Short mmCIF file of C-alpha atoms in Angstrom, two decimals:
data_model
loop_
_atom_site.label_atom_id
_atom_site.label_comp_id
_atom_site.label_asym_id
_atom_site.label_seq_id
_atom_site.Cartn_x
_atom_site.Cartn_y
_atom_site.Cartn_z
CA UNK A 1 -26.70 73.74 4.63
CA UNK A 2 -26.33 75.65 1.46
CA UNK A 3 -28.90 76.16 -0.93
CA UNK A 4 -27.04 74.51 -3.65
CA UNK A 5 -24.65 72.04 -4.52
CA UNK A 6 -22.30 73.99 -6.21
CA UNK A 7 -22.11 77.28 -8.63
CA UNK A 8 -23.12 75.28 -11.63
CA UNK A 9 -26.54 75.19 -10.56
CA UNK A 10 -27.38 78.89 -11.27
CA UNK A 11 -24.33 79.77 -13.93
CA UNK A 12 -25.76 81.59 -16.91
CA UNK A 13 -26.87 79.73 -19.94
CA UNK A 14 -24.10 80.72 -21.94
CA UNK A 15 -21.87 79.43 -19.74
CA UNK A 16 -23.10 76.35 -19.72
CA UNK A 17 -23.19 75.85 -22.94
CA UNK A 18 -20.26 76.36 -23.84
CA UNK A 19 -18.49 73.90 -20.68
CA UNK A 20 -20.86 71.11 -21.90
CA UNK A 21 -19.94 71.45 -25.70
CA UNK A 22 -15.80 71.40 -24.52
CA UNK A 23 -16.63 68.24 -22.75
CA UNK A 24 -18.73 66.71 -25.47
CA UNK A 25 -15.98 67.82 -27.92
CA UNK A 26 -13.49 65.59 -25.85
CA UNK A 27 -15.69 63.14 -25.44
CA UNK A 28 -16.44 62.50 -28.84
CA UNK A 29 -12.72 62.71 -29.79
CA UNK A 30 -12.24 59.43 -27.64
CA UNK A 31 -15.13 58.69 -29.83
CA UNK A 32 -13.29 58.90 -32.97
CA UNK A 33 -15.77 61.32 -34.16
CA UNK A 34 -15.49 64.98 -35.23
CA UNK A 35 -16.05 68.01 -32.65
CA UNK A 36 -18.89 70.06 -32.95
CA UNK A 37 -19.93 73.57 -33.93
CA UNK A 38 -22.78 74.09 -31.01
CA UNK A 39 -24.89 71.37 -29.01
CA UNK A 40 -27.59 71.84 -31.78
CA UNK A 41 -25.23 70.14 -33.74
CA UNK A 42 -26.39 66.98 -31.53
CA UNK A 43 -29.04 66.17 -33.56
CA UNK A 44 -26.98 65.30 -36.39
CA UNK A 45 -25.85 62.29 -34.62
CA UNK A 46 -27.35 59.07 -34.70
CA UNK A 47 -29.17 57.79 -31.56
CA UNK A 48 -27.78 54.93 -29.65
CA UNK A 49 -30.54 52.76 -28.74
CA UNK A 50 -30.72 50.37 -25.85
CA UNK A 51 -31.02 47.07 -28.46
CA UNK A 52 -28.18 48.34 -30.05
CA UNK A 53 -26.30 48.54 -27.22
CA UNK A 54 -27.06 45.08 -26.59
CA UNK A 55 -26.02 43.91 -29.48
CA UNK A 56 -22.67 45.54 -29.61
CA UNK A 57 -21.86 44.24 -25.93
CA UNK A 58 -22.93 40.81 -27.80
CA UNK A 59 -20.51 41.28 -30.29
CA UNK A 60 -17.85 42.98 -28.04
CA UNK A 61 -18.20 42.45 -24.21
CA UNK A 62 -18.66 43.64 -21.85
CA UNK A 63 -19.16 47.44 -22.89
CA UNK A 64 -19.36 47.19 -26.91
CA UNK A 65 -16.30 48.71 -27.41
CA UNK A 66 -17.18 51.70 -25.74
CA UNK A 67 -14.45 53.64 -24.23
CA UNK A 68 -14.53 53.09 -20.53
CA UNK A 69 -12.14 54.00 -18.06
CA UNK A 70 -11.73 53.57 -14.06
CA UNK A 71 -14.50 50.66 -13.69
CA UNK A 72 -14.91 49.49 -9.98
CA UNK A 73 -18.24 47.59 -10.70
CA UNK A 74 -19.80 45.50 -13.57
CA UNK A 75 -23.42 45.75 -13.43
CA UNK A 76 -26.32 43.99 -14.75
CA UNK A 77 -29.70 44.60 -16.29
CA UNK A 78 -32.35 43.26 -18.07
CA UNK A 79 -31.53 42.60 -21.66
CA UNK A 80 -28.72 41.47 -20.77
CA UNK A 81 -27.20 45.33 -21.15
CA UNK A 82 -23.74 45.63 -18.45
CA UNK A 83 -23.24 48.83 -17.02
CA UNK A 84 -19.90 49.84 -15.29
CA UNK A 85 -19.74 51.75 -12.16
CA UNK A 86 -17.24 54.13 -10.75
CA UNK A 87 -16.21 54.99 -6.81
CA UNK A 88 -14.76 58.29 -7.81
CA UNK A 89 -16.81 61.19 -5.39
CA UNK A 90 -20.28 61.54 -6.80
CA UNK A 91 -19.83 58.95 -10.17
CA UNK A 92 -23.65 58.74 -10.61
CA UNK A 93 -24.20 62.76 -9.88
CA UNK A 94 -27.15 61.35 -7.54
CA UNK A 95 -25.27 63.69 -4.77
CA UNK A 96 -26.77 66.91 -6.19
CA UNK A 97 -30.59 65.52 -6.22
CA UNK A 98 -29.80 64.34 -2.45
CA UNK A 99 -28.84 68.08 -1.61
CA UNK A 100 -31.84 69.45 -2.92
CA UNK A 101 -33.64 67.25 -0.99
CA UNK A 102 -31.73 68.47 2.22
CA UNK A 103 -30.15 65.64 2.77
CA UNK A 104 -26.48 65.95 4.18
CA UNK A 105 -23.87 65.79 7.30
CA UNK A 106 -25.68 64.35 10.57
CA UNK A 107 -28.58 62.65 8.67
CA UNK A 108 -28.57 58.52 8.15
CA UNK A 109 -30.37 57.59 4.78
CA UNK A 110 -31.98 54.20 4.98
CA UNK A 111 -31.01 53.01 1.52
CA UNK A 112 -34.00 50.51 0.01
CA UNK A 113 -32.20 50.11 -3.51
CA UNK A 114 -31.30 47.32 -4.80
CA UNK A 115 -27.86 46.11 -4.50
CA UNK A 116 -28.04 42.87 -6.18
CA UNK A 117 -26.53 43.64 -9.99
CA UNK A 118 -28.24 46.37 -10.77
CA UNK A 119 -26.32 49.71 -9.47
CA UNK A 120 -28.98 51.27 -8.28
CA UNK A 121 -28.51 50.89 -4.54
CA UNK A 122 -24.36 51.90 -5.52
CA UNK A 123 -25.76 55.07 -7.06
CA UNK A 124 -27.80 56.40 -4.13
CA UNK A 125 -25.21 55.39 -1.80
CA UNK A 126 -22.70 57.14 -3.90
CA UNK A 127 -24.93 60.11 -3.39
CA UNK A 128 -24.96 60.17 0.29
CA UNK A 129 -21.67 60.07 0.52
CA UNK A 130 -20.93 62.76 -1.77
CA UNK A 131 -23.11 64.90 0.75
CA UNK A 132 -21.90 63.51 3.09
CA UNK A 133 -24.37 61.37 5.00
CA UNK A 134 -23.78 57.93 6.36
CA UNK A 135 -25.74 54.64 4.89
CA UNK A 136 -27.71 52.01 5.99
CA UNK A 137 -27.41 49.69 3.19
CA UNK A 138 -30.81 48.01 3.50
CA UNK A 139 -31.75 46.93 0.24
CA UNK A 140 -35.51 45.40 -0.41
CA UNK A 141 -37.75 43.52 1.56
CA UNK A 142 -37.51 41.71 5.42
CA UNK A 143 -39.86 44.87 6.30
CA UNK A 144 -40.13 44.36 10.28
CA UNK A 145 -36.16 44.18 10.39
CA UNK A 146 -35.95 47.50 8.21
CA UNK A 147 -38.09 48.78 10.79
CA UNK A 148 -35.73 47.76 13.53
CA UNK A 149 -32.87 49.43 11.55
CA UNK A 150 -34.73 52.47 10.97
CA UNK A 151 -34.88 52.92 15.37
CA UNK A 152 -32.01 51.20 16.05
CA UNK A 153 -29.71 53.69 14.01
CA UNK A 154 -32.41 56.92 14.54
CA UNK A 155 -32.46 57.28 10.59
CA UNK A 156 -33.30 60.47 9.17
CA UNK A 157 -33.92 60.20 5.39
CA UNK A 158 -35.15 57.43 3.13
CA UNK A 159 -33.81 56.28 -0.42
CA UNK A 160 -35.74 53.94 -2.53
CA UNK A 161 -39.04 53.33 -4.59
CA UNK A 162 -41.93 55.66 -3.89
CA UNK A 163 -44.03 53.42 -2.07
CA UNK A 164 -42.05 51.32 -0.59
CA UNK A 165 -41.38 53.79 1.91
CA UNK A 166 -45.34 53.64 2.90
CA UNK A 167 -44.99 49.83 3.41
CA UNK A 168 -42.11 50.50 5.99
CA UNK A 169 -43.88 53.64 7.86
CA UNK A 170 -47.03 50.92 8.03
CA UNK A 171 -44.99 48.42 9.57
CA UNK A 172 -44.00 50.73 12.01
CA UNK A 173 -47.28 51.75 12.70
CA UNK A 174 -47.82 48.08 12.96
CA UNK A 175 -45.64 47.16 15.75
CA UNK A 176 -46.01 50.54 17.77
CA UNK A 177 -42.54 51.97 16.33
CA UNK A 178 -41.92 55.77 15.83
CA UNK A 179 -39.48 56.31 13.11
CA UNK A 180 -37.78 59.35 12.63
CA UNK A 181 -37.37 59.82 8.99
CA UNK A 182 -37.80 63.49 7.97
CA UNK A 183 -36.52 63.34 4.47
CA UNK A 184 -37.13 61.10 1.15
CA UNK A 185 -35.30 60.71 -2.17
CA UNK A 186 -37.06 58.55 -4.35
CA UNK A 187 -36.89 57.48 -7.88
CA UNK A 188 -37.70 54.40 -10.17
CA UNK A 189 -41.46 55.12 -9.83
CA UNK A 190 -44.10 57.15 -10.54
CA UNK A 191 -44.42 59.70 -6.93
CA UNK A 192 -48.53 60.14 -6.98
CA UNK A 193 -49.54 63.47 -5.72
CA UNK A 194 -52.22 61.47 -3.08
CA UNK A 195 -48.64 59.29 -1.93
CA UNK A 196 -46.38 62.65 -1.67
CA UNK A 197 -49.32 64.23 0.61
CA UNK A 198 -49.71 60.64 2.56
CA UNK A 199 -45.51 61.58 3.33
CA UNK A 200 -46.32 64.95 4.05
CA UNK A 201 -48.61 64.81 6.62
CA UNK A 202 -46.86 62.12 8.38
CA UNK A 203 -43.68 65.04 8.55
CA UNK A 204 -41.84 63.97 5.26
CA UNK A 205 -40.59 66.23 2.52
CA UNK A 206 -40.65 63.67 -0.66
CA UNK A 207 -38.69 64.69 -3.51
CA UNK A 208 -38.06 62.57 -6.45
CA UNK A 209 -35.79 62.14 -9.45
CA UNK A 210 -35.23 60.73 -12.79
CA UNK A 211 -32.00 58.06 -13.15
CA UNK A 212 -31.25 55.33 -14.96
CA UNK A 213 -29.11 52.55 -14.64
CA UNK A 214 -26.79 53.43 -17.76
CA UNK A 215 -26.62 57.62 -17.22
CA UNK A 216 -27.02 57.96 -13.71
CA UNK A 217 -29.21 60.92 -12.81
CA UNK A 218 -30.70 63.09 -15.52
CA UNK A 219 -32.98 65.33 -13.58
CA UNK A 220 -34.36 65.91 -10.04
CA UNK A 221 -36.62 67.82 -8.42
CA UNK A 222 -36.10 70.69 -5.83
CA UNK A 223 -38.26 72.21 -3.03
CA UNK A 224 -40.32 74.65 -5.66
CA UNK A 225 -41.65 71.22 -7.32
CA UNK A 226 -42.09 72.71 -10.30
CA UNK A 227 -40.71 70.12 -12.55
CA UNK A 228 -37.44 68.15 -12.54
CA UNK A 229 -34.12 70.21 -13.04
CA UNK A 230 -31.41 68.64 -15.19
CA UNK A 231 -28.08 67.75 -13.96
CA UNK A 232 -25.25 70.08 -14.89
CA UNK A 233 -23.22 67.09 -16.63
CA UNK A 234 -25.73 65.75 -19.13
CA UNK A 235 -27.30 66.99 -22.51
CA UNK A 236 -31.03 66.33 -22.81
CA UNK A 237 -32.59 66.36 -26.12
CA UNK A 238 -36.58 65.71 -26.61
CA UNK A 239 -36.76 63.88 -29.68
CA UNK A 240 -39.85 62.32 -31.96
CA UNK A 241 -40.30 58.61 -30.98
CA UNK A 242 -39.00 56.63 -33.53
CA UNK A 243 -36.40 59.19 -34.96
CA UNK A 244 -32.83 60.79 -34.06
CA UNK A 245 -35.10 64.24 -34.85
CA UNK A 246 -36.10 66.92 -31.96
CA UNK A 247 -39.37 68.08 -31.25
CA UNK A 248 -40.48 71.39 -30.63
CA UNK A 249 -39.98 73.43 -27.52
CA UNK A 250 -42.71 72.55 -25.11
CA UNK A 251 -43.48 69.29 -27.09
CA UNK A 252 -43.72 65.95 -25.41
CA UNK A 253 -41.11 63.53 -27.09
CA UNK A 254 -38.35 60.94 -26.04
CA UNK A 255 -35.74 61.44 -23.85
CA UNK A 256 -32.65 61.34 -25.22
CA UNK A 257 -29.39 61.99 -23.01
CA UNK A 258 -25.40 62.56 -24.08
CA UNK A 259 -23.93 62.26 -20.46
CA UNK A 260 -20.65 64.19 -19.96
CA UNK A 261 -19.23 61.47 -17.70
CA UNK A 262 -15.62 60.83 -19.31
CA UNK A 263 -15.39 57.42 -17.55
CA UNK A 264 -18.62 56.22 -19.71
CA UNK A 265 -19.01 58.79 -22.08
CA UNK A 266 -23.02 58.10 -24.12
CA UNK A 267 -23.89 59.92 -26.98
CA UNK A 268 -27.89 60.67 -27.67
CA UNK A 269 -28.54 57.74 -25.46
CA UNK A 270 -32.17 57.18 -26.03
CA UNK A 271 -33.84 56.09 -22.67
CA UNK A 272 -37.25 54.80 -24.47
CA UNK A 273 -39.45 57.31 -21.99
CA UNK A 274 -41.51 60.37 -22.66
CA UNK A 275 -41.25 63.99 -21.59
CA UNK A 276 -41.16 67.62 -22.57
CA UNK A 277 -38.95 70.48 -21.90
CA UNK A 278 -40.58 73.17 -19.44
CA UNK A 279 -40.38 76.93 -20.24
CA UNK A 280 -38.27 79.35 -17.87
CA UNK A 281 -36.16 78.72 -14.68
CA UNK A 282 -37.20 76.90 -11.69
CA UNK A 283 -37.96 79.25 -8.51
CA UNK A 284 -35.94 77.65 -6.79
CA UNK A 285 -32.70 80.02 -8.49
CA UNK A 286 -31.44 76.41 -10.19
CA UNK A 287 -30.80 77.96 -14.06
CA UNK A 288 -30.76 74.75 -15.84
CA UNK A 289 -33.55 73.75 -18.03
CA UNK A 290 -36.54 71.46 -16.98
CA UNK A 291 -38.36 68.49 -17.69
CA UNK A 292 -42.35 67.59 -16.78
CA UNK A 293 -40.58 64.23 -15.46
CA UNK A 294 -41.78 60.84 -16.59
CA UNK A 295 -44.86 61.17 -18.86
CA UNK A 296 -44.58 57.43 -20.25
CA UNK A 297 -42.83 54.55 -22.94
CA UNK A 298 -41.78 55.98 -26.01
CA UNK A 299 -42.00 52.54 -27.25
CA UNK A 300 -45.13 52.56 -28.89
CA UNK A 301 -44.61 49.25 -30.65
CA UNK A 302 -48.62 47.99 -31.21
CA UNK A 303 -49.94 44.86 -32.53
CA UNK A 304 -52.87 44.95 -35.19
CA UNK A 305 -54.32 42.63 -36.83
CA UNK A 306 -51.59 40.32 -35.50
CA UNK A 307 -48.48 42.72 -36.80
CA UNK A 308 -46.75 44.78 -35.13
CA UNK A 309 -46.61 48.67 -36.10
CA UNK A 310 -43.44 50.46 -34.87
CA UNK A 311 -42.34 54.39 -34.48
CA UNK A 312 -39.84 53.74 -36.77
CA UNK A 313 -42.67 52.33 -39.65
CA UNK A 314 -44.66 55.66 -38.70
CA UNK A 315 -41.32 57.89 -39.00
CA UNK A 316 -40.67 56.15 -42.34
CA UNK A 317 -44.25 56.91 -43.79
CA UNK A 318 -43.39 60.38 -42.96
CA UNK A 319 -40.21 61.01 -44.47
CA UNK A 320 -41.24 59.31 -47.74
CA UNK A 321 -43.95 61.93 -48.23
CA UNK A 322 -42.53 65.76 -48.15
CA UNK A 323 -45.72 67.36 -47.93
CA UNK A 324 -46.81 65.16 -45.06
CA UNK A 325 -46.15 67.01 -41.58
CA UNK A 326 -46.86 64.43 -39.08
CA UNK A 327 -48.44 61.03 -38.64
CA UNK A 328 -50.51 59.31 -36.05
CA UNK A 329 -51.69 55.37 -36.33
CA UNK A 330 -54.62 54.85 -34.47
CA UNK A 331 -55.66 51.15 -33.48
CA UNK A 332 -59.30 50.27 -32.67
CA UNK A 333 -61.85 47.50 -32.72
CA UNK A 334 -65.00 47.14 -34.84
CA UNK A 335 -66.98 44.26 -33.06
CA UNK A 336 -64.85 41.40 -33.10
CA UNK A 337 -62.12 42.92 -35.32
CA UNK A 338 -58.89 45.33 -35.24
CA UNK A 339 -59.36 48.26 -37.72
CA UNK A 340 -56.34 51.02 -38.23
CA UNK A 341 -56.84 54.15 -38.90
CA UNK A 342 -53.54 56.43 -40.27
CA UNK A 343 -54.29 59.98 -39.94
CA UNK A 344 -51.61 62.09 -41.83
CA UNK A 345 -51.40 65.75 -41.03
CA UNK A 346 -50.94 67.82 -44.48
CA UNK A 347 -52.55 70.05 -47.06
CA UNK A 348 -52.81 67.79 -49.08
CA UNK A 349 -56.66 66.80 -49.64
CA UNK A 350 -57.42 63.11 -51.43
CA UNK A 351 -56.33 60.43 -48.70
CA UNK A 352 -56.29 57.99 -51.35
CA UNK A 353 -52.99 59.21 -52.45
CA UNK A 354 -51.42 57.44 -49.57
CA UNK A 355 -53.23 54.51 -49.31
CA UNK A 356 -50.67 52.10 -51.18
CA UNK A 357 -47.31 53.68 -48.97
CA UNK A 358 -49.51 53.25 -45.91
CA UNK A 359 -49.95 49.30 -47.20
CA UNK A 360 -46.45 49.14 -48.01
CA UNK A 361 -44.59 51.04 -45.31
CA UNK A 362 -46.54 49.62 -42.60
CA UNK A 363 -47.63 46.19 -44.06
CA UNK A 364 -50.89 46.63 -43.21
CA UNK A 365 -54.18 48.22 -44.85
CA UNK A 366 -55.99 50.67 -43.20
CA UNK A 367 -58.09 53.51 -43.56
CA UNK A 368 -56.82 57.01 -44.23
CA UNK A 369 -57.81 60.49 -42.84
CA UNK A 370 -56.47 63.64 -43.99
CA UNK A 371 -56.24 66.57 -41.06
CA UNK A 372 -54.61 69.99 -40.94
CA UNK A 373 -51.73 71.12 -40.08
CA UNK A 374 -51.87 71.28 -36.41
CA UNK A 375 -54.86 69.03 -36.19
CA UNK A 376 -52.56 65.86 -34.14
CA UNK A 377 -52.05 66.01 -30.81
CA UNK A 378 -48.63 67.18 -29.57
CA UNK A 379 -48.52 64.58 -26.79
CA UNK A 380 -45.83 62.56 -28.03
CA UNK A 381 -47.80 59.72 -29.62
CA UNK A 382 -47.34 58.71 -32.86
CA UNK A 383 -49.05 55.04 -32.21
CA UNK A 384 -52.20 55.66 -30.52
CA UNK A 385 -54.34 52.20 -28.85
CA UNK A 386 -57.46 53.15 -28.23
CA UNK A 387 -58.73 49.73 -28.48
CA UNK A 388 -60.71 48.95 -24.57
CA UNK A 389 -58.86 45.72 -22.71
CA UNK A 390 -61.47 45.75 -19.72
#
């Protein structure tokens, strides 16, 4: 097997560049919008937002008025939000993930996704075929029978949720079985370090990735480990929670994709999780830039004093105030009672000048510190609870 997928894994950056803004050009002229000068231009944009898209597949179903082409499969997910699915080789890009994880001709992948509405059992499969590996389509659940499967057919490789592999190799431990299965991809759950070494000294080489029902995969991880590597067709921006505006290099922020796919083309899709862009080039040889992989909800939305405080209150606190940097709510308890704190970052030195936007941005009263510039954490929060629930 090859080391990689194809030649766009270790193309120069410049080259990449410039492919992906030729596709997003076309892609946002079946957009009805105007071509851009470079991909920083992205972040003039406004994000699309997963309520958003809800409500304009409310107003215009199934898609919103999205321009979609070639759909095989309607799709469902919480919300409602519909997804469409292709059957065009490698739709979901989940094939080059699969690769990395050595998966390919001669191996059987015991699919455990889902394939009950939501694509995520079509996307894998989609992936093994692109690699070309045959599937057992086992979905979830009916463990002993998976176990069956998994002799019956001498599988080699297992898709599906990080631990639900465990419950299977338990099973067979269970009823005296020896499995064969050499090989994981998994994804839709956090991979613990104690559950990767748990695979790996049972003979397993466990890599995971980062997908999502609407963009397919985003990033995936290779033998190095050393963070997740993004696919070659998708734009990742790292943005502030609550805001269409990009963080800092290095900076933990919300995911926000533009997938180059021209049968479901999404602009500055925001995903609602958490990451930051890694420095330098995996060791691997794979040239493409890096994530840290899932680091949390950018949805920060926190209820005090019986309101709710959103990013987007905390972004607009910001922006009315020039010489205010950044802004962190903290939400605590005093006894029996919930007390916020709003801690601006600035030069600025009497607190009380904020006091009344704090009351009337937020619409809620709370105390006010002043820090330095530099003095908030750069972990992506912007809402902080530090209120105990035990």
């Amino acid at each position: 097997m090859s080391t990689y997928y194809d030649d766009l894994e270790t193309r120069s950056q410049d080259a990449r560049e410039a492919a992906q803004l030729a596709a997003l050009n076309d892609l946002l002229g079946w957009h009805k919008m105007d071509p851009l000068e470079s991909l920083s231009d992205l972040a003039r944009l406004p994000v699309l937002r997963k309520a958003d898209l809800s409500e304009r597949q409310a107003a215009h179903p199934p898609f919103g008025g999205l321009p979609v082409a070639n759909v095989a499969h309607v799709f469902q997910s919480p919300g409602p939000i519909y997804e469409p699915g292709g059957i065009t080789h490698d739709w979901w890009r989940m094939g080059r993930f699969l690769h990395a994880a050595r998966v390919g001709p001669g191996d059987i992948v015991q699919n455990c996704f889902g394939y009950h509405l939501t694509p995520a059992g079509h996307i894998f499969e989609s992936g093994a075929r692109a690699v070309g590996a045959t599937v057992l389509p086992a979905g979830t659940g009916q463990t002993e029978l998976q176990v069956r499967a998994a002799r019956d057919v001498k599988v080699t490789a297992y898709a599906g949720t990080p631990d639900y592999l465990k419950v299977i190799l338990e099973k067979a431990d269970e009823m005296g079985v020896e499995l064969g299965i050499t090989k994981a991809g998994v994804g839709g759950g956090a991979l613990f370090p104690s559950l990767r070494q748990y695979y790996a000294d049972r003979g397993i080489a466990c890599l995971q990735c980062y997908a999502t029902a609407d963009l397919g995969n985003v990033a995936y991880e290779s033998p190095a480990m050393e963070g997740m590597i993004l696919d070659e067709h998708v734009i990742v921006e790292i943005v502030t929670p609550g805001t269409c505006d990009p963080v800092a290099p290095g900076e933990v922020g919300e995911i926000v994709v533009t997938t180059l796919n021209p049968d479901y083309p999404l602009i500055r899709f925001a995903t609602g999780d958490l990451s930051a862009i890694m420095e330098g080039e995996s060791p691997c040889g794979r040239t493409n830039a890096r994530i840290k992989g899932w680091m949390g909800r950018a949805d920060q939305t926190t209820k005090i004093k019986g309101m709710f405080v959103r990013p987007e209150q905390v972004a607009a606190l910001v922006a009315k105030h020039p010489e205010i940097a950044r802004a962190r709510v903290v939400a605590s308890r005093e006894g029996e009672r919930d007390v916020m704190t709003v801690r601006l970052e600035t030069e600025a030195t009497d607190a009380s000048a904020f006091e009344a936007s704090v009351a009337d941005v937020l619409k809620l009263r709370g105390a006010v510190e002043i820090v330095p510039i530099g003095g908030l954490p750069r972990d992506g929060l912007v809402i902080e609870d530090a209120r105990s629930y035990d």
